Short mmCIF file of C-alpha atoms in Angstrom, two decimals:
data_model
loop_
_atom_site.label_atom_id
_atom_site.label_comp_id
_atom_site.label_asym_id
_atom_site.label_seq_id
_atom_site.Cartn_x
_atom_site.Cartn_y
_atom_site.Cartn_z
CA UNK A 1 26.86 -15.78 -7.98
CA UNK A 2 28.68 -19.21 -7.52
CA UNK A 3 26.41 -21.97 -7.26
CA UNK A 4 27.80 -23.34 -4.18
CA UNK A 5 26.48 -19.97 -2.48
CA UNK A 6 23.18 -20.50 -4.08
CA UNK A 7 23.09 -24.19 -2.67
CA UNK A 8 23.85 -22.87 0.79
CA UNK A 9 21.24 -20.37 0.92
CA UNK A 10 18.79 -22.88 -0.16
CA UNK A 11 19.87 -25.42 2.59
CA UNK A 12 20.16 -22.68 5.47
CA UNK A 13 17.36 -20.43 4.40
CA UNK A 14 15.16 -22.93 2.92
CA UNK A 15 11.97 -21.23 4.06
CA UNK A 16 12.98 -17.71 3.07
CA UNK A 17 14.93 -18.54 -0.20
CA UNK A 18 13.25 -17.58 -3.43
CA UNK A 19 14.30 -18.04 -7.14
CA UNK A 20 14.63 -14.55 -8.66
CA UNK A 21 13.87 -14.65 -12.83
CA UNK A 22 13.78 -11.07 -13.51
CA UNK A 23 12.02 -11.39 -16.71
CA UNK A 24 9.24 -13.58 -15.86
CA UNK A 25 8.67 -11.19 -12.64
CA UNK A 26 8.53 -8.38 -14.93
CA UNK A 27 5.87 -9.98 -17.18
CA UNK A 28 3.91 -11.28 -14.22
CA UNK A 29 3.73 -7.83 -12.47
CA UNK A 30 3.43 -5.72 -15.73
CA UNK A 31 1.11 -2.72 -14.99
CA UNK A 32 1.68 -3.09 -11.33
CA UNK A 33 4.16 -0.88 -9.59
CA UNK A 34 4.91 -2.68 -6.55
CA UNK A 35 8.16 -2.62 -4.24
CA UNK A 36 10.22 -5.65 -4.02
CA UNK A 37 9.03 -6.84 -0.56
CA UNK A 38 5.52 -7.06 -1.90
CA UNK A 39 6.58 -8.81 -4.95
CA UNK A 40 8.49 -11.64 -2.95
CA UNK A 41 5.48 -12.04 -0.50
CA UNK A 42 3.32 -12.79 -3.64
CA UNK A 43 5.82 -14.96 -5.22
CA UNK A 44 6.40 -17.19 -2.49
CA UNK A 45 2.83 -17.71 -2.21
CA UNK A 46 2.85 -19.29 -5.75
CA UNK A 47 6.45 -20.80 -5.88
CA UNK A 48 7.29 -24.35 -5.88
CA UNK A 49 10.43 -24.49 -3.75
CA UNK A 50 11.97 -27.79 -5.18
CA UNK A 51 11.89 -26.24 -8.64
CA UNK A 52 11.70 -22.69 -8.40
CA UNK A 53 8.75 -22.77 -10.63
CA UNK A 54 6.00 -20.37 -10.05
CA UNK A 55 2.05 -20.84 -10.52
CA UNK A 56 1.73 -17.86 -13.04
CA UNK A 57 -1.85 -18.58 -13.35
CA UNK A 58 -2.65 -18.66 -9.77
CA UNK A 59 -0.71 -15.71 -9.16
CA UNK A 60 -2.29 -13.73 -11.87
CA UNK A 61 -5.74 -14.61 -10.77
CA UNK A 62 -4.64 -13.38 -7.29
CA UNK A 63 -3.25 -10.15 -8.39
CA UNK A 64 -6.37 -9.38 -10.52
CA UNK A 65 -8.45 -9.89 -7.20
CA UNK A 66 -6.31 -7.99 -4.71
CA UNK A 67 -4.14 -5.50 -6.73
CA UNK A 68 -6.00 -4.75 -9.79
CA UNK A 69 -4.19 -2.75 -12.54
CA UNK A 70 -4.64 0.71 -12.37
CA UNK A 71 -6.65 0.72 -15.54
CA UNK A 72 -9.34 -0.84 -13.32
CA UNK A 73 -11.50 1.68 -11.59
CA UNK A 74 -11.58 0.52 -7.93
CA UNK A 75 -13.80 3.62 -7.26
CA UNK A 76 -16.33 2.83 -9.57
CA UNK A 77 -16.63 -0.99 -8.23
CA UNK A 78 -17.22 0.62 -4.60
CA UNK A 79 -19.70 2.90 -6.13
CA UNK A 80 -21.93 0.29 -7.70
CA UNK A 81 -22.08 -1.56 -4.32
CA UNK A 82 -19.24 -3.92 -4.41
CA UNK A 83 -16.97 -5.19 -1.71
CA UNK A 84 -13.57 -4.58 -3.01
CA UNK A 85 -10.36 -6.38 -1.40
CA UNK A 86 -7.01 -4.92 -1.92
CA UNK A 87 -3.66 -5.42 -1.20
CA UNK A 88 -2.25 -1.91 -0.99
CA UNK A 89 -0.38 0.76 0.73
CA UNK A 90 -2.80 3.14 2.54
CA UNK A 91 -2.16 6.30 4.70
CA UNK A 92 -3.96 6.92 7.97
CA UNK A 93 -4.86 10.23 9.52
CA UNK A 94 -6.54 10.28 12.98
CA UNK A 95 -8.76 13.48 13.57
CA UNK A 96 -8.86 14.29 17.11
CA UNK A 97 -11.49 17.15 16.94
CA UNK A 98 -13.92 15.01 14.93
CA UNK A 99 -13.14 11.50 16.64
CA UNK A 100 -12.51 10.09 13.38
CA UNK A 101 -10.08 7.68 11.95
CA UNK A 102 -9.70 8.50 8.00
CA UNK A 103 -7.63 6.84 5.43
CA UNK A 104 -6.44 7.21 1.85
CA UNK A 105 -5.22 5.05 -0.81
CA UNK A 106 -3.55 7.35 -3.40
CA UNK A 107 -2.82 4.75 -5.91
CA UNK A 108 -6.57 3.82 -6.45
CA UNK A 109 -7.75 7.51 -5.82
CA UNK A 110 -9.38 7.39 -2.52
CA UNK A 111 -8.98 10.36 -0.98
CA UNK A 112 -8.51 11.07 2.79
CA UNK A 113 -11.79 12.96 3.17
CA UNK A 114 -13.40 9.74 1.61
CA UNK A 115 -11.91 6.72 3.71
CA UNK A 116 -13.33 6.25 7.43
CA UNK A 117 -12.13 3.20 9.68
CA UNK A 118 -14.71 2.17 11.96
CA UNK A 119 -14.40 2.17 15.76
CA UNK A 120 -14.48 -1.81 15.77
CA UNK A 121 -11.61 -2.12 13.26
CA UNK A 122 -9.73 0.37 14.96
CA UNK A 123 -9.93 -1.22 18.24
CA UNK A 124 -9.41 -5.00 16.93
CA UNK A 125 -6.07 -3.73 15.41
CA UNK A 126 -5.05 -1.69 18.39
CA UNK A 127 -1.50 -0.14 17.54
CA UNK A 128 -1.59 -1.30 13.97
CA UNK A 129 -3.79 1.47 12.51
CA UNK A 130 -1.61 4.55 13.60
CA UNK A 131 -1.01 7.80 12.00
CA UNK A 132 1.36 7.27 8.96
CA UNK A 133 1.69 4.98 5.83
CA UNK A 134 0.78 1.19 6.09
CA UNK A 135 0.66 -2.09 3.96
CA UNK A 136 -2.03 -4.50 4.37
CA UNK A 137 -5.17 -6.14 2.82
CA UNK A 138 -8.07 -4.42 3.44
CA UNK A 139 -11.87 -4.71 2.38
CA UNK A 140 -13.83 -1.79 1.61
CA UNK A 141 -17.41 -1.00 1.01
CA UNK A 142 -19.60 2.27 0.45
CA UNK A 143 -21.83 3.49 3.41
CA UNK A 144 -23.81 6.55 4.17
CA UNK A 145 -22.57 8.76 7.05
CA UNK A 146 -24.55 8.89 10.30
CA UNK A 147 -26.77 11.60 8.79
CA UNK A 148 -27.07 9.58 5.66
CA UNK A 149 -26.43 12.65 3.63
CA UNK A 150 -23.05 11.71 2.14
CA UNK A 151 -21.42 8.50 1.33
CA UNK A 152 -18.03 7.27 2.34
CA UNK A 153 -15.84 4.15 1.91
CA UNK A 154 -15.50 2.36 5.06
CA UNK A 155 -12.81 -0.15 5.82
CA UNK A 156 -14.67 -3.44 7.01
CA UNK A 157 -11.80 -5.47 7.25
CA UNK A 158 -8.14 -5.29 7.80
CA UNK A 159 -5.21 -7.85 7.72
CA UNK A 160 -1.84 -6.22 8.37
CA UNK A 161 1.14 -6.96 5.69
CA UNK A 162 3.09 -9.18 7.91
CA UNK A 163 4.25 -12.37 6.07
CA UNK A 164 6.58 -12.82 9.01
CA UNK A 165 4.75 -12.00 12.19
CA UNK A 166 8.25 -12.48 13.75
CA UNK A 167 11.91 -13.46 12.70
CA UNK A 168 14.51 -15.26 14.64
CA UNK A 169 17.61 -13.44 14.86
CA UNK A 170 19.39 -16.47 16.36
CA UNK A 171 18.71 -18.49 13.66
CA UNK A 172 20.07 -15.98 11.54
CA UNK A 173 23.44 -15.98 13.52
CA UNK A 174 23.56 -19.83 13.43
CA UNK A 175 22.90 -19.76 9.78
CA UNK A 176 25.87 -17.30 9.12
CA UNK A 177 28.53 -19.62 10.61
CA UNK A 178 28.21 -21.62 7.45
CA UNK A 179 29.23 -18.90 5.03
CA UNK A 180 32.84 -17.28 4.66
CA UNK A 181 32.87 -13.28 5.20
CA UNK A 182 32.85 -12.94 1.06
CA UNK A 183 30.31 -15.50 0.61
CA UNK A 184 27.92 -13.39 3.15
CA UNK A 185 28.69 -10.19 1.41
CA UNK A 186 27.47 -11.77 -1.94
CA UNK A 187 24.40 -13.11 0.12
CA UNK A 188 23.64 -9.65 1.10
CA UNK A 189 23.93 -8.24 -2.54
CA UNK A 190 21.87 -11.12 -4.16
CA UNK A 191 19.17 -10.24 -1.15
CA UNK A 192 19.24 -6.67 -2.70
CA UNK A 193 18.31 -8.07 -5.86
CA UNK A 194 21.77 -7.56 -7.60
CA UNK A 195 24.37 -9.81 -8.92
CA UNK A 196 27.42 -9.83 -6.82
CA UNK A 197 29.38 -10.74 -9.96
CA UNK A 198 28.54 -7.43 -11.48
CA UNK A 199 30.78 -5.65 -9.01
CA UNK A 200 34.60 -5.38 -9.99
CA UNK A 201 36.07 -5.99 -6.36
CA UNK A 202 35.58 -6.38 -2.66
CA UNK A 203 35.70 -2.57 -2.46
CA UNK A 204 32.82 -1.85 -4.56
CA UNK A 205 30.91 -4.74 -2.56
CA UNK A 206 31.39 -3.16 0.62
CA UNK A 207 30.45 0.41 -0.41
CA UNK A 208 27.02 -0.86 -1.97
CA UNK A 209 25.84 -2.87 1.04
CA UNK A 210 27.05 0.11 3.41
CA UNK A 211 23.45 1.39 1.99
CA UNK A 212 22.18 -1.25 4.39
CA UNK A 213 23.43 0.46 7.72
CA UNK A 214 20.72 2.64 7.89
CA UNK A 215 18.29 -0.07 8.05
CA UNK A 216 19.89 -1.83 10.74
CA UNK A 217 21.13 0.77 13.22
CA UNK A 218 18.91 3.23 14.94
CA UNK A 219 19.38 6.82 14.34
CA UNK A 220 22.22 6.32 11.86
CA UNK A 221 22.68 9.71 10.03
CA UNK A 222 24.30 9.09 6.44
CA UNK A 223 25.27 11.23 3.55
CA UNK A 224 25.76 9.61 0.25
CA UNK A 225 27.01 11.43 -3.03
CA UNK A 226 27.15 9.38 -6.20
CA UNK A 227 26.58 9.77 -9.93
CA UNK A 228 23.31 8.86 -11.40
CA UNK A 229 22.41 5.46 -12.00
CA UNK A 230 23.96 3.58 -9.25
CA UNK A 231 20.70 2.10 -7.66
CA UNK A 232 20.25 4.82 -4.98
CA UNK A 233 16.67 5.02 -5.22
CA UNK A 234 15.89 1.59 -5.76
CA UNK A 235 17.46 0.31 -2.80
CA UNK A 236 15.57 2.57 -0.31
CA UNK A 237 12.39 2.72 -2.35
CA UNK A 238 12.00 -0.95 -2.63
CA UNK A 239 13.74 -3.07 0.02
CA UNK A 240 11.81 -2.22 3.21
CA UNK A 241 8.11 -0.85 4.12
CA UNK A 242 10.05 0.67 7.24
CA UNK A 243 11.80 3.39 5.39
CA UNK A 244 10.25 6.41 3.50
CA UNK A 245 11.93 8.16 0.33
CA UNK A 246 11.20 11.93 -0.01
CA UNK A 247 11.94 12.41 -4.03
CA UNK A 248 11.74 16.06 -4.96
CA UNK A 249 8.95 18.50 -4.05
CA UNK A 250 8.16 20.53 -1.22
CA UNK A 251 9.21 19.55 2.37
CA UNK A 252 7.98 21.49 5.49
CA UNK A 253 8.91 20.85 9.34
CA UNK A 254 5.41 19.89 9.94
CA UNK A 255 5.72 16.93 7.14
CA UNK A 256 8.95 15.72 8.81
CA UNK A 257 8.40 16.39 12.60
CA UNK A 258 4.85 17.35 13.81
CA UNK A 259 2.05 19.13 12.25
CA UNK A 260 0.65 21.32 14.95
CA UNK A 261 -2.57 22.21 12.97
CA UNK A 262 -3.61 18.38 12.27
CA UNK A 263 -2.11 17.22 15.50
CA UNK A 264 -0.43 14.53 13.56
CA UNK A 265 3.41 13.20 13.79
CA UNK A 266 5.67 13.61 10.61
CA UNK A 267 6.92 10.85 8.66
CA UNK A 268 10.21 10.72 10.88
CA UNK A 269 8.14 9.38 13.55
CA UNK A 270 6.90 6.11 12.29
CA UNK A 271 10.01 4.76 10.19
CA UNK A 272 13.29 3.43 10.58
CA UNK A 273 14.83 5.67 8.19
CA UNK A 274 13.89 8.79 5.93
CA UNK A 275 15.97 9.41 2.77
CA UNK A 276 16.05 12.62 1.09
CA UNK A 277 16.66 11.49 -2.79
CA UNK A 278 17.94 13.98 -5.17
CA UNK A 279 18.15 16.53 -2.48
CA UNK A 280 19.28 18.98 -4.90
CA UNK A 281 15.71 19.11 -6.33
CA UNK A 282 13.71 19.04 -2.96
CA UNK A 283 12.44 22.68 -1.86
CA UNK A 284 12.63 23.14 1.91
CA UNK A 285 9.96 25.54 3.06
CA UNK A 286 11.01 27.74 6.38
CA UNK A 287 14.55 26.44 5.90
CA UNK A 288 15.62 28.01 9.12
CA UNK A 289 12.92 26.14 11.20
CA UNK A 290 13.78 22.95 9.59
CA UNK A 291 17.60 23.35 10.17
CA UNK A 292 17.06 24.11 13.75
CA UNK A 293 14.94 21.15 14.20
CA UNK A 294 17.26 18.91 12.11
CA UNK A 295 20.46 20.19 14.22
CA UNK A 296 18.60 19.22 17.61
CA UNK A 297 17.01 15.87 16.11
CA UNK A 298 20.28 14.62 14.70
CA UNK A 299 22.16 15.31 17.72
CA UNK A 300 20.07 13.39 20.38
CA UNK A 301 17.08 11.94 18.57
CA UNK A 302 14.63 14.58 20.03
CA UNK A 303 13.51 18.03 19.30
CA UNK A 304 10.76 20.60 20.38
CA UNK A 305 8.19 21.76 17.72
CA UNK A 306 5.62 24.10 19.25
CA UNK A 307 6.16 23.26 22.84
CA UNK A 308 5.65 19.58 21.88
CA UNK A 309 8.73 17.28 22.46
CA UNK A 310 9.39 15.23 19.53
CA UNK A 311 11.32 12.02 19.64
CA UNK A 312 12.32 9.10 17.30
CA UNK A 313 14.88 6.47 16.54
CA UNK A 314 14.50 7.19 12.92
CA UNK A 315 18.00 7.59 10.89
CA UNK A 316 18.35 10.47 8.14
CA UNK A 317 20.04 10.13 5.03
CA UNK A 318 20.97 12.88 2.39
CA UNK A 319 21.47 11.48 -1.06
CA UNK A 320 22.55 13.64 -4.05
CA UNK A 321 24.34 13.71 -7.27
CA UNK A 322 28.00 14.78 -7.70
CA UNK A 323 30.02 15.71 -10.67
CA UNK A 324 32.76 13.16 -11.74
CA UNK A 325 35.86 13.65 -14.12
CA UNK A 326 36.42 11.31 -16.81
CA UNK A 327 38.42 8.95 -14.20
CA UNK A 328 34.83 8.90 -11.92
CA UNK A 329 36.25 11.11 -9.26
CA UNK A 330 34.91 14.07 -7.85
CA UNK A 331 35.62 17.20 -10.00
CA UNK A 332 36.01 19.17 -6.80
CA UNK A 333 37.46 18.08 -3.06
CA UNK A 334 34.60 19.98 -1.72
CA UNK A 335 31.91 17.29 -1.86
CA UNK A 336 29.50 19.41 0.32
CA UNK A 337 29.62 21.91 -2.57
CA UNK A 338 26.85 19.48 -4.38
CA UNK A 339 24.48 19.78 -1.35
CA UNK A 340 21.66 22.64 -1.33
CA UNK A 341 22.75 25.73 0.29
CA UNK A 342 20.56 25.28 3.35
CA UNK A 343 22.60 22.36 3.96
CA UNK A 344 26.06 23.89 3.72
CA UNK A 345 26.76 24.36 7.28
CA UNK A 346 29.30 22.66 9.29
CA UNK A 347 27.60 22.83 12.38
CA UNK A 348 24.53 20.93 10.96
CA UNK A 349 26.78 18.53 8.68
CA UNK A 350 28.97 17.33 11.66
CA UNK A 351 25.94 15.93 13.29
CA UNK A 352 25.91 13.23 10.54
CA UNK A 353 28.06 9.87 11.14
CA UNK A 354 28.59 8.15 8.06
CA UNK A 355 29.77 9.23 4.27
CA UNK A 356 29.43 6.94 1.32
CA UNK A 357 31.66 7.50 -1.66
CA UNK A 358 29.00 6.44 -4.39
CA UNK A 359 31.27 7.35 -7.05
CA UNK A 360 33.12 3.86 -6.32
CA UNK A 361 30.15 2.04 -7.39
CA UNK A 362 29.47 0.92 -11.04
CA UNK A 363 26.58 2.28 -13.15
CA UNK A 364 23.83 -0.26 -12.62
CA UNK A 365 22.75 -1.98 -16.14
CA UNK A 366 20.26 -4.95 -16.76
CA UNK A 367 23.02 -7.42 -16.38
CA UNK A 368 23.42 -6.75 -12.73
CA UNK A 369 20.04 -7.61 -11.88
CA UNK A 370 20.16 -10.84 -10.03
CA UNK A 371 18.97 -14.28 -11.39
CA UNK A 372 19.03 -17.30 -9.32
CA UNK A 373 18.27 -18.53 -5.58
CA UNK A 374 18.51 -15.85 -2.79
CA UNK A 375 16.73 -15.02 0.44
CA UNK A 376 13.26 -13.22 -0.29
CA UNK A 377 13.06 -9.41 0.37
CA UNK A 378 10.21 -9.33 2.70
CA UNK A 379 12.46 -11.86 5.05
CA UNK A 380 15.34 -9.68 4.52
CA UNK A 381 13.68 -6.26 5.38
CA UNK A 382 12.32 -7.77 8.44
CA UNK A 383 15.49 -9.28 9.92
CA UNK A 384 17.13 -6.02 9.29
CA UNK A 385 14.43 -4.25 11.09
CA UNK A 386 14.67 -6.86 13.95
CA UNK A 387 18.40 -6.21 14.38
CA UNK A 388 18.10 -2.60 15.12
CA UNK A 389 16.65 -3.29 18.72
CA UNK A 390 19.33 -6.03 19.56
CA UNK A 391 21.83 -4.57 21.96
CA UNK A 392 24.28 -7.62 22.16
CA UNK A 393 26.53 -6.05 19.41
CA UNK A 394 26.54 -2.72 21.16
CA UNK A 395 27.64 -4.27 24.42
CA UNK A 396 30.31 -6.19 22.55
CA UNK A 397 31.94 -3.11 21.00
CA UNK A 398 32.42 -1.88 24.35
CA UNK A 399 34.32 -5.15 25.16
CA UNK A 400 36.68 -4.62 22.10
CA UNK A 401 37.61 -1.00 21.94
CA UNK A 402 38.31 2.17 23.84
CA UNK A 403 39.07 5.60 23.04
CA UNK A 404 42.19 7.81 23.79
CA UNK A 405 41.25 10.43 26.56
CA UNK A 406 39.30 13.39 25.52
CA UNK A 407 38.11 11.76 22.29
CA UNK A 408 35.44 14.24 20.55
CA UNK A 409 32.08 12.69 21.93
CA UNK A 410 30.67 13.28 18.33
CA UNK A 411 33.52 11.33 16.60
CA UNK A 412 33.25 8.25 19.21
CA UNK A 413 29.31 7.95 18.95
CA UNK A 414 29.75 7.95 15.03
CA UNK A 415 32.43 5.44 14.97
CA UNK A 416 30.64 3.11 17.41
CA UNK A 417 27.36 3.71 15.49
CA UNK A 418 28.90 2.49 12.16
CA UNK A 419 31.07 -0.14 13.54
CA UNK A 420 28.33 -1.78 15.59
CA UNK A 421 26.24 -1.57 12.11
CA UNK A 422 28.59 -3.42 10.22
CA UNK A 423 28.70 -6.26 13.00
CA UNK A 424 25.09 -6.78 12.74
CA UNK A 425 25.25 -6.81 9.10
CA UNK A 426 28.28 -8.91 8.32
CA UNK A 427 28.94 -10.78 11.49
CA UNK A 428 25.40 -11.31 13.42
CA UNK A 429 27.11 -14.38 14.58
CA UNK A 430 29.62 -12.66 16.96
CA UNK A 431 28.05 -12.95 20.51
CA UNK A 432 31.06 -12.34 22.68
CA UNK A 433 34.73 -11.40 22.47
CA UNK A 434 36.12 -14.91 22.22
CA UNK A 435 34.27 -15.29 18.86
CA UNK A 436 35.29 -12.20 17.14
CA UNK A 437 37.97 -12.74 14.44
CA UNK A 438 40.32 -9.15 15.59
CA UNK A 439 41.46 -8.89 11.87
CA UNK A 440 38.01 -9.15 10.24
CA UNK A 441 36.62 -6.87 12.82
CA UNK A 442 39.48 -4.07 12.17
CA UNK A 443 38.99 -4.80 8.32
CA UNK A 444 35.13 -4.82 7.89
CA UNK A 445 34.01 -2.77 11.00
CA UNK A 446 36.53 -0.49 12.80
CA UNK A 447 38.73 1.05 10.18
CA UNK A 448 35.67 1.75 7.77
CA UNK A 449 34.08 3.49 10.77
CA UNK A 450 36.94 5.58 11.43
CA UNK A 451 37.36 6.66 7.55
CA UNK A 452 33.66 7.29 6.89
CA UNK A 453 33.57 9.68 9.88
CA UNK A 454 36.64 11.08 8.86
CA UNK A 455 35.60 12.13 5.55
CA UNK A 456 32.55 13.88 7.18
CA UNK A 457 35.01 16.06 9.47
CA UNK A 458 37.30 16.70 6.36
CA UNK A 459 34.42 18.13 4.42
CA UNK A 460 33.10 20.27 7.46
CA UNK A 461 36.87 21.52 7.76
CA UNK A 462 36.68 22.51 4.07
CA UNK A 463 33.47 24.53 4.85
CA UNK A 464 34.60 25.79 8.27
CA UNK A 465 38.43 25.79 9.01
CA UNK A 466 37.75 25.85 12.76
CA UNK A 467 36.82 22.17 12.36
CA UNK A 468 39.62 19.95 13.05
CA UNK A 469 39.93 16.81 10.97
CA UNK A 470 42.01 14.84 13.26
CA UNK A 471 40.21 11.58 14.38
CA UNK A 472 40.73 10.18 17.66
CA UNK A 473 42.75 7.19 18.34
CA UNK A 474 41.04 3.90 19.09
CA UNK A 475 42.50 0.88 20.59
CA UNK A 476 41.93 -2.77 20.76
CA UNK A 477 41.38 -4.24 24.29
#
């Protein structure tokens, strides 16, 4: 990435910038498999913002204290009577029958039935310690239960993992004015920890950052088919604590939506997006029930599970591999043949909005890992999360475009959601119609939205010829 863009990042995002040195980072975090948003939070604590140097000794000491390597037995330390402080990912389950708040820490072998959250901690952090996966700094100790017959691990202190308690969307919009669109695209790619210079052209860059749309737009449903090695899993598993990556294994309706037996919400309830990675390897139990629930949810953001209405703003993404020719284009024009049989139904797939042509992307190699100044991942993920609920761009879009009479509702919804997501991502400084560059709006927002929805329709037509491929006419006001 050009030096002038790095200098702009340091000037306009001084408190949010970080110097990335992959070789040094890998050495510091050896033995600790942490997502990027945690690594950047830790690096920022020990970073000299003027030089980019990291206090390696101080950081290593802190890591040994709160993120011990997996070879250290946390359970042994707790059993011997130590109070243990961890920065970790943990899961919460609220047992309504027993009136207990339980937690597990899978990375350190603490099981759900072993961890208890006392009432005073739960009340102190009302709204934070809810069902699902969380990140935070926890203090743990061993205590007997009320009857004194069994021990349990008790959470005696908790600090939510929120390096940025809030982010200023207006500040981002103001900073965006100092970058050209192509510079801003390079900034986004470097914030994803990849080197913009590793992409052959603008088409590849835009295809790559399209993966971020699901981070920034509520209930955007996406399909990406790509060859292996294009960085799919890394982007969705490392850049945000607000997403959930399902990688292989068995998936049930209860796990996704609502578990009636446990009276517990599924993963879709508490996340911005849920990604089915390597979807060909995932086993969907009770596929008919899951398919029915997905159809309803993808359409309206709600579904009924055992007489309980389930609602969420979580977007869904299907990611799978697709066979390519030597020219790196799909072997077959029937793209959805690469999906599992349970998903090869036009009525289900038509409810997806956006298609990413992953075969346009290069295979990731070590030279494409970013080295230099960029925006730290924790701030980047928080700003994407915050933009989800800003309705300025939806209102602005309605001022910019209108559709032909009798346009298909699914098509219009899809186009508007994709175009709106691109505006948030690429042009957060557009606040009213007078600010909008119409040529850039057409090139980067509207035309791609029509094309990406059009691919979904075309592939549904390949499955069921009754589906029409024609997209509605869209006009600028």
